[in-house]
XYZ file of C-alpha atoms in Angstrom:
270
model
C -22.730 17.419 5.081
C -22.310 18.758 1.551
C -21.191 16.166 -0.988
C -18.207 17.331 -3.072
C -18.642 17.131 -6.847
C -15.752 14.639 -7.078
C -17.302 12.146 -4.637
C -18.625 9.063 -6.483
C -22.363 8.530 -5.998
C -23.384 5.886 -3.520
C -20.511 6.213 -1.045
C -21.199 7.065 2.580
C -19.233 10.250 3.223
C -20.107 10.096 6.918
C -17.812 7.083 7.448
C -13.995 7.409 7.480
C -11.972 5.465 4.916
C -8.400 4.285 5.411
C -7.438 5.238 1.846
C -8.777 8.770 2.311
C -7.047 9.048 5.715
C -3.821 7.966 3.985
C -4.453 10.642 1.341
C -4.792 13.224 4.111
C -1.522 12.146 5.756
C 0.222 12.602 2.400
C -1.201 16.107 1.971
C -3.818 15.146 -0.609
C -7.181 16.833 -1.163
C -9.459 13.843 -1.770
C -10.649 13.320 1.779
C -13.610 14.415 3.883
C -13.746 16.086 7.275
C -14.679 12.741 8.845
C -11.397 11.306 7.498
C -9.379 14.284 8.709
C -10.945 14.058 12.166
C -10.015 10.364 12.473
C -6.479 11.145 11.302
C -6.105 13.951 13.835
C -7.304 11.660 16.642
C -4.716 9.038 15.681
C -2.010 11.724 15.495
C -2.722 12.724 19.085
C -1.052 9.423 20.003
C 1.455 9.235 17.123
C 2.157 12.697 15.683
C 4.622 11.178 13.222
C 1.966 9.232 11.286
C 2.363 11.444 8.177
C 6.096 10.698 8.227
C 5.372 6.971 8.339
C 3.158 7.301 5.264
C 5.833 9.321 3.472
C 8.362 6.595 4.295
C 5.952 4.045 2.824
C 5.761 5.992 -0.419
C 9.512 6.478 -0.533
C 10.320 2.788 -0.102
C 7.690 1.949 -2.731
C 9.462 4.201 -5.217
C 12.839 2.677 -4.414
C 11.455 -0.847 -4.781
C 9.836 -0.044 -8.136
C 13.134 1.293 -9.437
C 14.855 -1.869 -8.181
C 12.326 -4.052 -10.008
C 12.984 -2.100 -13.199
C 16.722 -2.582 -12.753
C 16.051 -6.340 -12.619
C 14.159 -6.238 -15.899
C 10.593 -6.253 -14.568
C 8.265 -3.936 -16.471
C 4.860 -5.164 -15.225
C 3.383 -3.998 -11.920
C 0.328 -5.086 -9.925
C -0.363 -2.638 -7.089
C -3.016 -3.961 -4.689
C -4.416 -1.557 -2.117
C -3.115 1.279 -4.266
C -5.284 3.984 -2.706
C -5.922 7.445 -4.104
C -3.387 8.543 -6.741
C -0.786 11.018 -5.543
C 2.384 12.414 -7.074
C 4.922 9.654 -7.570
C 2.510 6.777 -8.123
C 3.778 3.467 -9.494
C 3.103 4.213 -13.168
C 4.921 7.546 -12.936
C 7.994 6.043 -11.279
C 8.045 3.012 -13.561
C 7.774 5.076 -16.741
C 10.792 7.169 -15.835
C 12.838 4.007 -16.308
C 10.693 2.161 -18.868
C 8.185 4.155 -20.944
C 6.367 0.946 -21.842
C 5.856 -0.238 -18.270
C 2.385 -1.667 -17.608
C 0.589 -1.062 -14.325
C -2.664 -2.396 -12.874
C -3.972 -0.716 -9.734
C -6.388 -2.515 -7.414
C -8.465 -1.080 -4.582
C -11.848 -1.706 -2.983
C -12.486 1.914 -1.975
C -14.824 3.503 -4.573
C -13.196 6.927 -4.124
C -9.742 5.458 -4.814
C -11.060 3.561 -7.837
C -12.896 6.568 -9.272
C -9.932 8.889 -8.916
C -7.492 6.341 -10.264
C -9.647 5.941 -13.364
C -9.871 9.695 -13.797
C -6.101 10.123 -13.488
C -5.396 7.248 -15.884
C -8.006 8.121 -18.500
C -6.431 7.659 -21.923
C -3.453 5.748 -20.514
C -3.518 2.499 -22.466
C -0.718 0.959 -20.406
C -2.495 1.313 -17.051
C -5.780 0.063 -15.635
C -7.774 0.043 -12.411
C -9.595 -2.912 -10.849
C -12.272 -2.569 -8.182
C -11.473 -5.628 -6.083
C -10.337 -6.768 -2.656
C -7.068 -8.432 -1.649
C -9.123 -10.920 0.364
C -10.382 -12.365 -2.951
C -7.173 -12.814 -4.974
C -8.833 -14.819 -7.746
C -11.088 -11.864 -8.536
C -7.938 -9.836 -9.137
C -5.976 -12.407 -11.126
C -8.976 -13.281 -13.297
C -10.091 -9.673 -13.876
C -10.327 -8.505 -17.502
C -7.925 -5.655 -16.763
C -5.171 -7.985 -15.569
C -5.857 -10.351 -18.452
C -5.613 -7.603 -21.042
C -2.669 -5.684 -19.643
C -0.361 -8.091 -17.798
C 1.313 -11.219 -19.132
C 1.356 -13.516 -16.111
C 3.723 -15.841 -17.955
C 6.396 -13.185 -17.455
C 7.655 -11.678 -14.170
C 5.426 -9.162 -12.411
C 6.200 -6.908 -9.442
C 3.388 -7.373 -6.909
C 3.060 -4.418 -4.553
C 1.325 -4.853 -1.189
C 2.290 -1.516 0.309
C 0.584 -0.547 3.581
C -2.349 -2.878 2.940
C -1.716 -6.232 4.640
C -2.003 -4.678 8.096
C -5.692 -4.040 7.359
C -6.367 -7.759 6.840
C -7.140 -9.588 10.069
C -5.674 -13.020 10.785
C -9.174 -14.524 10.702
C -9.379 -13.455 7.036
C -6.174 -15.417 6.296
C -3.983 -12.854 4.554
C -1.229 -15.458 4.224
C -3.459 -17.591 1.992
C -4.324 -14.579 -0.151
C -0.653 -13.683 -0.634
C 0.195 -17.308 -1.398
C -2.563 -17.472 -4.023
C -1.173 -14.380 -5.711
C 2.348 -15.839 -5.568
C 1.168 -19.032 -7.229
C -0.417 -17.024 -10.061
C 2.847 -15.225 -10.849
C 5.721 -16.396 -13.020
C 9.162 -17.277 -11.643
C 11.275 -14.155 -11.325
C 8.325 -12.103 -10.070
C 8.827 -9.828 -7.069
C 6.815 -9.213 -3.918
C 7.105 -5.731 -2.416
C 5.668 -5.338 1.102
C 5.486 -2.656 3.760
C 3.706 -3.454 7.007
C 2.910 -1.705 10.284
C 4.377 -3.007 13.535
C 4.891 -1.925 17.115
C 8.566 -2.688 16.529
C 10.546 0.452 15.762
C 7.791 2.932 16.660
C 9.421 5.789 18.644
C 6.641 5.947 21.260
C 5.533 3.531 23.957
C 3.328 0.586 23.029
C 0.498 2.177 25.010
C 0.631 5.380 22.961
C 0.894 3.491 19.692
C -2.031 1.396 20.865
C -4.089 4.566 21.159
C -3.640 5.215 17.436
C -4.486 1.592 16.667
C -7.682 1.968 18.696
C -8.775 4.872 16.478
C -8.687 2.518 13.481
C -10.693 -0.052 15.431
C -13.306 2.600 16.180
C -13.748 3.346 12.470
C -14.180 -0.372 11.722
C -10.808 -0.727 9.978
C -8.656 -2.603 12.509
C -4.929 -2.026 12.151
C -3.078 -5.311 12.724
C 0.408 -4.651 14.085
C 2.468 -7.742 13.210
C 5.933 -8.726 14.417
C 8.995 -9.102 12.201
C 8.500 -12.889 12.158
C 4.832 -12.555 11.247
C 5.564 -10.182 8.367
C 8.383 -12.440 7.153
C 5.837 -15.244 6.678
C 4.349 -13.356 3.727
C 7.568 -14.043 1.828
C 7.251 -17.823 1.866
C 8.171 -19.034 -1.613
C 10.327 -15.980 -2.263
C 14.050 -15.369 -1.871
C 14.604 -12.158 0.067
C 16.430 -9.377 -1.721
C 19.171 -7.638 0.298
C 18.984 -6.110 2.858
C 16.045 -8.356 3.761
C 13.056 -7.392 5.869
C 14.117 -4.199 7.632
C 12.710 -0.939 9.027
C 11.417 1.136 6.115
C 14.134 3.768 6.275
C 16.794 1.051 6.024
C 15.582 -0.542 2.781
C 18.139 0.660 0.220
C 18.161 4.270 1.424
C 19.160 7.028 -0.970
C 20.110 9.486 1.774
C 22.006 8.950 5.051
C 19.848 6.930 7.434
C 21.110 8.984 10.367
C 19.256 11.991 8.939
C 15.885 10.239 8.877
C 12.984 11.084 11.174
C 12.632 8.414 13.915
C 9.127 7.612 12.675
C 10.559 6.481 9.322
C 11.881 3.373 11.104
C 8.388 2.261 12.130
C 7.207 -1.009 10.639
C 8.957 -3.092 8.008
C 9.745 -3.149 4.300
C 10.995 -6.022 2.217
C 11.273 -7.346 -1.328
C 11.378 -10.982 -2.343
C 11.950 -12.699 -5.689
C 10.082 -15.842 -6.701
C 12.476 -18.609 -7.650
């Protein structure tokens, strides 16, 4: 397999990556054939997977604009993936040119491309770290230099928590991040679930099995299980709802059925 010039040295391009699969679903170009093959296998069971990813991006943009409207101008995006059009810094700067953004990911391709995109941007930074080790993120030089944790921060955990297994205690990681943030901070979450998926559980399970086969289990949590991530936060209206229903900008009735898969919610730390 020929290694593209943009591929960072040292990565195994024979193994699929969830961030590169996500990039493929969104129509990006920073993915390998092994990623595209895994994505196509998952889409045999759930052909609307690209629509789900688009709904994720759309609710992220709406939530960022909401945070700006509430006076928050600092953003910490964990599990940020490979930069695509409409990333957090682009959306935030349309409302606040001085908005500061720190991206965090553990995929070396995502980190390398984020750094390339943000080169020369003094108000943005990229951290190579893992959500499972929140202290590494909070104590990173990039966060220390760019974000003032004594002031409110919008913490984005968009389409990432469902890749953390229960045995790895994602609730403790989210709680540790909450405790590091100032009152008035926001938590923005989207999360996969069997609830709302417009196919049978068996078919959806086929797509989930593809992720298990590539050693990136997809944990489909219930509404109650996702709601637990917001402990210590006051939910912002309309609460934890299907993605298409979180402050929609177009009539919900016009949305693709797959856009209602999984949940989105925003909470504010008291």
